[in-house]
Tab-separated table of C-alpha atoms in Angstrom:
chain	number	residue	atom	x	y	z
A	46	UNK	CA	215.043	68.698	118.412
A	47	UNK	CA	215.287	70.208	114.928
A	48	UNK	CA	213.881	73.473	116.234
A	49	UNK	CA	216.477	73.588	119.013
A	50	UNK	CA	219.310	73.014	116.552
A	51	UNK	CA	217.922	75.704	114.243
A	52	UNK	CA	217.692	78.172	117.138
A	53	UNK	CA	221.279	77.406	118.169
A	54	UNK	CA	222.504	77.986	114.621
A	55	UNK	CA	220.635	81.295	114.404
A	56	UNK	CA	221.962	82.410	117.819
A	57	UNK	CA	225.523	81.511	116.820
A	58	UNK	CA	225.113	83.418	113.558
A	59	UNK	CA	223.890	86.512	115.397
A	60	UNK	CA	226.766	86.310	117.876
A	61	UNK	CA	229.576	85.685	115.363
A	62	UNK	CA	228.340	87.976	112.565
A	63	UNK	CA	230.154	91.109	113.859
A	64	UNK	CA	233.488	89.286	114.023
A	65	UNK	CA	233.085	87.871	110.532
A	66	UNK	CA	231.792	91.110	109.030
A	67	UNK	CA	234.607	93.242	110.450
A	68	UNK	CA	237.364	90.609	110.129
A	69	UNK	CA	238.244	90.929	113.789
A	70	UNK	CA	239.258	88.580	116.556
A	71	UNK	CA	236.442	89.458	118.971
A	72	UNK	CA	233.057	91.131	119.096
A	73	UNK	CA	234.491	94.095	121.006
A	74	UNK	CA	237.184	94.597	118.355
A	75	UNK	CA	234.423	94.598	115.747
A	76	UNK	CA	232.634	97.320	117.724
A	77	UNK	CA	235.784	99.443	117.684
A	78	UNK	CA	236.170	99.059	113.931
A	79	UNK	CA	232.502	99.863	113.324
A	80	UNK	CA	232.656	102.849	115.659
A	81	UNK	CA	235.760	104.261	113.961
A	82	UNK	CA	234.208	103.860	110.527
A	83	UNK	CA	230.929	105.497	111.562
A	84	UNK	CA	232.355	108.270	113.752
A	85	UNK	CA	234.982	109.473	111.297
A	86	UNK	CA	233.075	109.485	108.010
A	87	UNK	CA	233.449	112.741	106.071
A	88	UNK	CA	236.567	113.464	108.090
A	89	UNK	CA	239.732	115.430	107.463
A	90	UNK	CA	243.207	113.901	107.271
A	91	UNK	CA	243.855	114.158	111.025
A	92	UNK	CA	240.530	112.525	111.811
A	93	UNK	CA	241.274	109.650	109.445
A	94	UNK	CA	244.598	109.087	111.229
A	95	UNK	CA	242.758	109.069	114.581
A	96	UNK	CA	240.237	106.552	113.197
A	97	UNK	CA	243.064	104.245	112.139
A	98	UNK	CA	244.561	104.448	115.626
A	99	UNK	CA	241.238	103.769	117.346
A	100	UNK	CA	240.310	100.847	115.115
A	101	UNK	CA	243.615	99.013	115.197
A	102	UNK	CA	245.379	99.833	118.426
A	103	UNK	CA	243.593	98.046	121.238
A	104	UNK	CA	241.951	94.950	119.738
A	105	UNK	CA	238.710	95.415	121.659
A	106	UNK	CA	240.035	96.499	125.055
A	107	UNK	CA	238.672	100.026	124.734
A	108	UNK	CA	235.181	98.866	123.767
A	109	UNK	CA	235.258	96.163	126.443
A	110	UNK	CA	236.014	98.697	129.193
A	111	UNK	CA	233.363	101.080	127.869
A	112	UNK	CA	230.577	98.502	127.902
A	113	UNK	CA	231.661	97.117	131.294
A	114	UNK	CA	231.325	100.617	132.738
A	115	UNK	CA	227.833	100.924	131.259
A	116	UNK	CA	226.557	97.480	132.290
A	117	UNK	CA	228.854	95.738	134.787
A	118	UNK	CA	226.577	92.720	135.366
A	119	UNK	CA	226.402	91.678	131.709
A	120	UNK	CA	229.297	89.845	130.017
A	121	UNK	CA	231.359	92.190	127.869
A	122	UNK	CA	230.907	90.129	124.726
A	123	UNK	CA	227.104	90.359	124.965
A	124	UNK	CA	227.240	94.095	125.651
A	125	UNK	CA	229.581	94.580	122.697
A	126	UNK	CA	227.260	92.552	120.496
A	127	UNK	CA	224.249	94.728	121.372
A	128	UNK	CA	226.301	97.899	120.837
A	129	UNK	CA	227.482	96.610	117.444
A	130	UNK	CA	223.902	96.040	116.279
A	131	UNK	CA	222.853	99.453	117.636
A	132	UNK	CA	225.668	101.048	115.622
A	133	UNK	CA	224.682	99.021	112.587
A	134	UNK	CA	221.044	100.173	112.770
A	135	UNK	CA	221.837	103.815	113.588
A	136	UNK	CA	225.351	104.955	112.585
A	137	UNK	CA	224.687	108.452	113.928
A	138	UNK	CA	225.132	107.081	117.474
A	139	UNK	CA	228.897	107.048	116.905
A	140	UNK	CA	228.949	110.729	115.958
A	141	UNK	CA	226.781	111.558	118.976
A	142	UNK	CA	229.203	109.739	121.255
A	143	UNK	CA	232.087	111.832	119.878
A	144	UNK	CA	230.435	115.132	120.854
């Protein structure tokens, strides 16, 4: 029973970490903030303005539609969570997606 409770706590921590780390309302909104930060590093003034628009405008709807197009049978929140951790481990993915 203790092991089950410990596993549930760890799973909840993994799921809610992106929201807490990015101060967002959902996992998909956290993905958008992470993507904007990673994709527009070393950017000019216009790119910084675009990053602010991307990170604050849709509250996760853009990321949700992107991951649903990639994997329609998986819930959007789980797909966003895996994308967030992929971006966290390899920030260059965001720049590759922009090209």
